[in-house]
Amino acid sequence: KFELSLNLNKKFAVAVSGGPDSLALAYLSKIYAQKKKLDIKYFVVDHKLRDGSTKEAQKVKKILKKHHIKIDILQWRGKKPSSNIQSKAREARYSLLTKKCKTLGIKDILIGHHLDDLFENFILRMLRGSGLRGLVSFEGKTNNNQINIYRPLMNIEKKDLIYLTKKIF
């Protein structure tokens, strides 16, 4: 399912949070890149919004290193918001990722949204009273600041990603 959801033939990046979905994404994308002989870069964002966030990012780096996956930590510097934190953190995360990719000449980023995220997002938006347009949450491919954002796990359930992550990591 993962391989069929992608058609990348040039270097790409993977955003990793450290959760089972993104760890599974890191592993699957490594296999994909090896099969296609593509360069791949991995990134984790340290938002620095909580105590211990830097340690968490370092832990993700250590976990992936055991599987020969080199990941760079991108840090959100500057003043942090006191309201609308999740939305602003998401904006900062995408900004950091797209800027880094542009610097490296990468036009494609994979992120770990999966089927359960899609359902959850749909229900949350429905409960908030979103109109029909607002209910359509995220697609398999979008674009942010001239960088393609792919969600290759959209056809995979979280339970399967957890299973894979437990087996591998």
mmCIF file of C-alpha atoms in Angstrom:
data_model
loop_
_atom_site.group_PDB
_atom_site.id
_atom_site.type_symbol
_atom_site.label_atom_id
_atom_site.label_comp_id
_atom_site.label_asym_id
_atom_site.label_seq_id
_atom_site.Cartn_x
_atom_site.Cartn_y
_atom_site.Cartn_z
ATOM 1 C CA LYS A 1 0.000 0.000 0.000
ATOM 2 C CA PHE A 2 2.788 2.395 0.914
ATOM 3 C CA GLU A 3 4.776 1.894 -2.264
ATOM 4 C CA LEU A 4 1.692 2.163 -4.453
ATOM 5 C CA SER A 5 0.773 5.496 -2.842
ATOM 6 C CA LEU A 6 4.021 7.126 -3.988
ATOM 7 C CA ASN A 7 5.603 7.882 -7.310
ATOM 8 C CA LEU A 8 8.775 9.700 -6.303
ATOM 9 C CA ASN A 9 11.854 9.498 -8.477
ATOM 10 C CA LYS A 10 14.048 12.150 -6.876
ATOM 11 C CA LYS A 11 15.366 12.944 -3.412
ATOM 12 C CA PHE A 12 12.751 13.597 -0.756
ATOM 13 C CA ALA A 13 12.369 14.354 2.944
ATOM 14 C CA VAL A 14 10.461 12.673 5.757
ATOM 15 C CA ALA A 15 9.041 14.477 8.778
ATOM 16 C CA VAL A 16 9.235 12.311 11.905
ATOM 17 C CA SER A 17 7.565 13.117 15.225
ATOM 18 C CA GLY A 18 8.506 9.984 17.131
ATOM 19 C CA GLY A 19 5.028 8.472 17.296
ATOM 20 C CA PRO A 20 4.320 5.019 15.863
ATOM 21 C CA ASP A 21 2.910 6.449 12.650
ATOM 22 C CA SER A 22 5.958 8.548 11.850
ATOM 23 C CA LEU A 23 8.415 5.830 12.915
ATOM 24 C CA ALA A 24 6.645 3.426 10.558
ATOM 25 C CA LEU A 25 6.841 6.136 7.884
ATOM 26 C CA ALA A 26 10.589 6.498 8.490
ATOM 27 C CA TYR A 27 11.112 2.752 8.072
ATOM 28 C CA LEU A 28 8.874 2.361 5.017
ATOM 29 C CA SER A 29 10.380 5.403 3.313
ATOM 30 C CA LYS A 30 13.898 4.079 3.922
ATOM 31 C CA ILE A 31 12.981 0.844 2.127
ATOM 32 C CA TYR A 32 11.303 2.808 -0.674
ATOM 33 C CA ALA A 33 14.379 5.033 -1.134
ATOM 34 C CA GLN A 34 16.722 2.031 -1.144
ATOM 35 C CA LYS A 35 14.648 0.208 -3.760
ATOM 36 C CA LYS A 36 14.517 3.287 -5.983
ATOM 37 C CA LYS A 37 18.099 4.376 -5.184
ATOM 38 C CA LEU A 38 16.954 7.807 -3.987
ATOM 39 C CA ASP A 39 18.506 10.205 -1.501
ATOM 40 C CA ILE A 40 16.369 10.823 1.565
ATOM 41 C CA LYS A 41 16.556 13.273 4.462
ATOM 42 C CA TYR A 42 14.790 12.888 7.800
ATOM 43 C CA PHE A 43 13.747 15.738 10.072
ATOM 44 C CA VAL A 44 12.207 16.050 13.512
ATOM 45 C CA VAL A 45 10.965 19.426 14.762
ATOM 46 C CA ASP A 46 11.695 20.530 18.309
ATOM 47 C CA HIS A 47 9.057 23.190 18.944
ATOM 48 C CA LYS A 48 10.558 24.024 22.355
ATOM 49 C CA LEU A 49 7.047 24.499 23.717
ATOM 50 C CA ARG A 50 7.449 22.036 26.596
ATOM 51 C CA ASP A 51 10.181 21.151 28.997
ATOM 52 C CA GLY A 52 11.803 18.016 27.708
ATOM 53 C CA SER A 53 10.997 18.568 24.026
ATOM 54 C CA THR A 54 14.696 18.653 23.153
ATOM 55 C CA LYS A 55 15.246 15.355 24.994
ATOM 56 C CA GLU A 56 12.317 13.860 23.086
ATOM 57 C CA ALA A 57 13.815 14.940 19.755
ATOM 58 C CA GLN A 58 17.174 13.460 20.807
ATOM 59 C CA LYS A 59 15.407 10.210 21.744
ATOM 60 C CA VAL A 60 13.860 10.007 18.257
ATOM 61 C CA LYS A 61 17.315 10.588 16.782
ATOM 62 C CA LYS A 62 18.764 7.786 18.920
ATOM 63 C CA ILE A 63 15.968 5.332 18.001
ATOM 64 C CA LEU A 64 16.434 5.943 14.291
ATOM 65 C CA LYS A 65 20.227 5.833 14.498
ATOM 66 C CA LYS A 66 19.985 2.193 15.645
ATOM 67 C CA HIS A 67 18.394 1.487 12.247
ATOM 68 C CA HIS A 68 20.956 3.507 10.293
ATOM 69 C CA ILE A 69 18.575 6.407 9.736
ATOM 70 C CA LYS A 70 20.211 9.809 10.199
ATOM 71 C CA ILE A 71 17.800 12.519 11.281
ATOM 72 C CA ASP A 72 18.337 16.244 11.719
ATOM 73 C CA ILE A 73 16.591 18.214 14.456
ATOM 74 C CA LEU A 74 15.001 21.493 13.361
ATOM 75 C CA GLN A 75 14.393 23.918 16.239
ATOM 76 C CA TRP A 76 11.670 26.524 16.435
ATOM 77 C CA ARG A 77 13.416 29.584 17.792
ATOM 78 C CA GLY A 78 11.929 32.855 18.937
ATOM 79 C CA LYS A 79 8.858 33.919 20.876
ATOM 80 C CA LYS A 80 6.303 31.206 21.479
ATOM 81 C CA PRO A 81 2.542 31.798 21.291
ATOM 82 C CA SER A 82 0.298 31.892 24.351
ATOM 83 C CA SER A 83 -2.909 31.190 22.418
ATOM 84 C CA ASN A 84 -3.859 29.096 19.405
ATOM 85 C CA ILE A 85 -0.716 27.100 20.182
ATOM 86 C CA GLN A 86 -1.399 23.983 18.097
ATOM 87 C CA SER A 87 -2.213 25.941 14.976
ATOM 88 C CA LYS A 88 0.836 28.180 15.307
ATOM 89 C CA ALA A 89 3.071 25.183 16.079
ATOM 90 C CA ARG A 90 1.781 23.488 12.902
ATOM 91 C CA GLU A 91 2.548 26.638 10.890
ATOM 92 C CA ALA A 92 6.047 26.814 12.404
ATOM 93 C CA ARG A 93 6.634 23.100 11.729
ATOM 94 C CA TYR A 94 5.685 23.385 8.055
ATOM 95 C CA SER A 95 7.695 26.577 7.717
ATOM 96 C CA LEU A 96 10.829 24.966 9.177
ATOM 97 C CA LEU A 97 10.415 21.867 7.009
ATOM 98 C CA THR A 98 9.768 23.737 3.761
ATOM 99 C CA LYS A 99 12.628 26.187 4.335
ATOM 100 C CA LYS A 100 15.065 23.354 5.048
ATOM 101 C CA CYS A 101 13.891 21.439 1.986
ATOM 102 C CA LYS A 102 14.283 24.480 -0.250
ATOM 103 C CA THR A 103 17.819 24.940 1.078
ATOM 104 C CA LEU A 104 18.608 21.323 0.167
ATOM 105 C CA GLY A 105 16.846 21.396 -3.209
ATOM 106 C CA ILE A 106 14.151 18.966 -2.045
ATOM 107 C CA LYS A 107 10.666 19.415 -3.474
ATOM 108 C CA ASP A 108 8.810 16.579 -1.691
ATOM 109 C CA ILE A 109 8.125 15.873 2.002
ATOM 110 C CA LEU A 110 6.385 12.809 3.429
ATOM 111 C CA ILE A 111 4.358 13.169 6.617
ATOM 112 C CA GLY A 112 2.758 10.484 8.743
ATOM 113 C CA HIS A 113 -0.961 11.252 8.598
ATOM 114 C CA HIS A 114 -2.877 7.991 8.336
ATOM 115 C CA LEU A 115 -6.426 6.755 7.833
ATOM 116 C CA ASP A 116 -7.433 7.180 11.490
ATOM 117 C CA ASP A 117 -6.214 10.806 11.423
ATOM 118 C CA LEU A 118 -8.468 11.467 8.466
ATOM 119 C CA PHE A 119 -11.518 10.093 10.291
ATOM 120 C CA GLU A 120 -10.657 11.916 13.500
ATOM 121 C CA ASN A 121 -10.172 15.207 11.694
ATOM 122 C CA PHE A 122 -13.469 14.772 9.840
ATOM 123 C CA ILE A 123 -15.392 14.122 13.074
ATOM 124 C CA LEU A 124 -13.754 17.062 14.884
ATOM 125 C CA ARG A 125 -14.600 19.412 12.042
ATOM 126 C CA MET A 126 -18.156 18.096 11.898
ATOM 127 C CA LEU A 127 -18.587 18.653 15.657
ATOM 128 C CA ARG A 128 -17.284 22.209 15.251
ATOM 129 C CA GLY A 129 -19.971 22.843 12.639
ATOM 130 C CA SER A 130 -17.734 23.102 9.593
ATOM 131 C CA GLY A 131 -19.479 23.448 6.301
ATOM 132 C CA LEU A 132 -19.061 20.921 3.534
ATOM 133 C CA ARG A 133 -15.832 22.550 2.392
ATOM 134 C CA GLY A 134 -14.383 22.479 5.910
ATOM 135 C CA LEU A 135 -15.210 18.795 6.332
ATOM 136 C CA VAL A 136 -12.816 17.822 3.573
ATOM 137 C CA SER A 137 -9.747 17.668 5.761
ATOM 138 C CA PHE A 138 -6.464 16.646 4.208
ATOM 139 C CA GLU A 139 -5.654 15.030 0.945
ATOM 140 C CA GLY A 140 -2.958 12.551 -0.019
ATOM 141 C CA LYS A 141 -0.940 15.345 -1.638
ATOM 142 C CA THR A 142 -0.960 19.080 -1.020
ATOM 143 C CA ASN A 143 1.451 21.922 -1.625
ATOM 144 C CA ASN A 144 2.985 24.296 0.900
ATOM 145 C CA ASN A 145 5.235 27.115 -0.261
ATOM 146 C CA GLN A 146 6.135 25.265 -3.498
ATOM 147 C CA ILE A 147 6.959 22.043 -1.628
ATOM 148 C CA ASN A 148 4.802 18.939 -2.194
ATOM 149 C CA ILE A 149 3.458 17.402 1.007
ATOM 150 C CA TYR A 150 2.641 13.695 0.657
ATOM 151 C CA ARG A 151 0.626 11.593 3.098
ATOM 152 C CA PRO A 152 1.456 8.056 1.912
ATOM 153 C CA LEU A 153 -0.111 6.396 4.977
ATOM 154 C CA MET A 154 -3.647 7.621 4.221
ATOM 155 C CA ASN A 155 -4.759 4.095 3.261
ATOM 156 C CA ILE A 156 -3.211 2.456 6.321
ATOM 157 C CA GLU A 157 -4.827 2.061 9.740
ATOM 158 C CA LYS A 158 -3.020 3.160 12.882
ATOM 159 C CA LYS A 159 -3.161 -0.365 14.343
ATOM 160 C CA ASP A 160 -1.078 -1.611 11.411
ATOM 161 C CA LEU A 161 1.447 1.195 11.876
ATOM 162 C CA ILE A 162 1.702 0.391 15.591
ATOM 163 C CA TYR A 163 2.251 -3.280 14.764
ATOM 164 C CA LEU A 164 5.023 -2.405 12.292
ATOM 165 C CA THR A 165 6.675 0.015 14.716
ATOM 166 C CA LYS A 166 6.680 -2.550 17.534
ATOM 167 C CA LYS A 167 8.206 -5.181 15.236
ATOM 168 C CA ILE A 168 10.926 -2.884 13.862
ATOM 169 C CA PHE A 169 11.734 -0.518 16.714
#
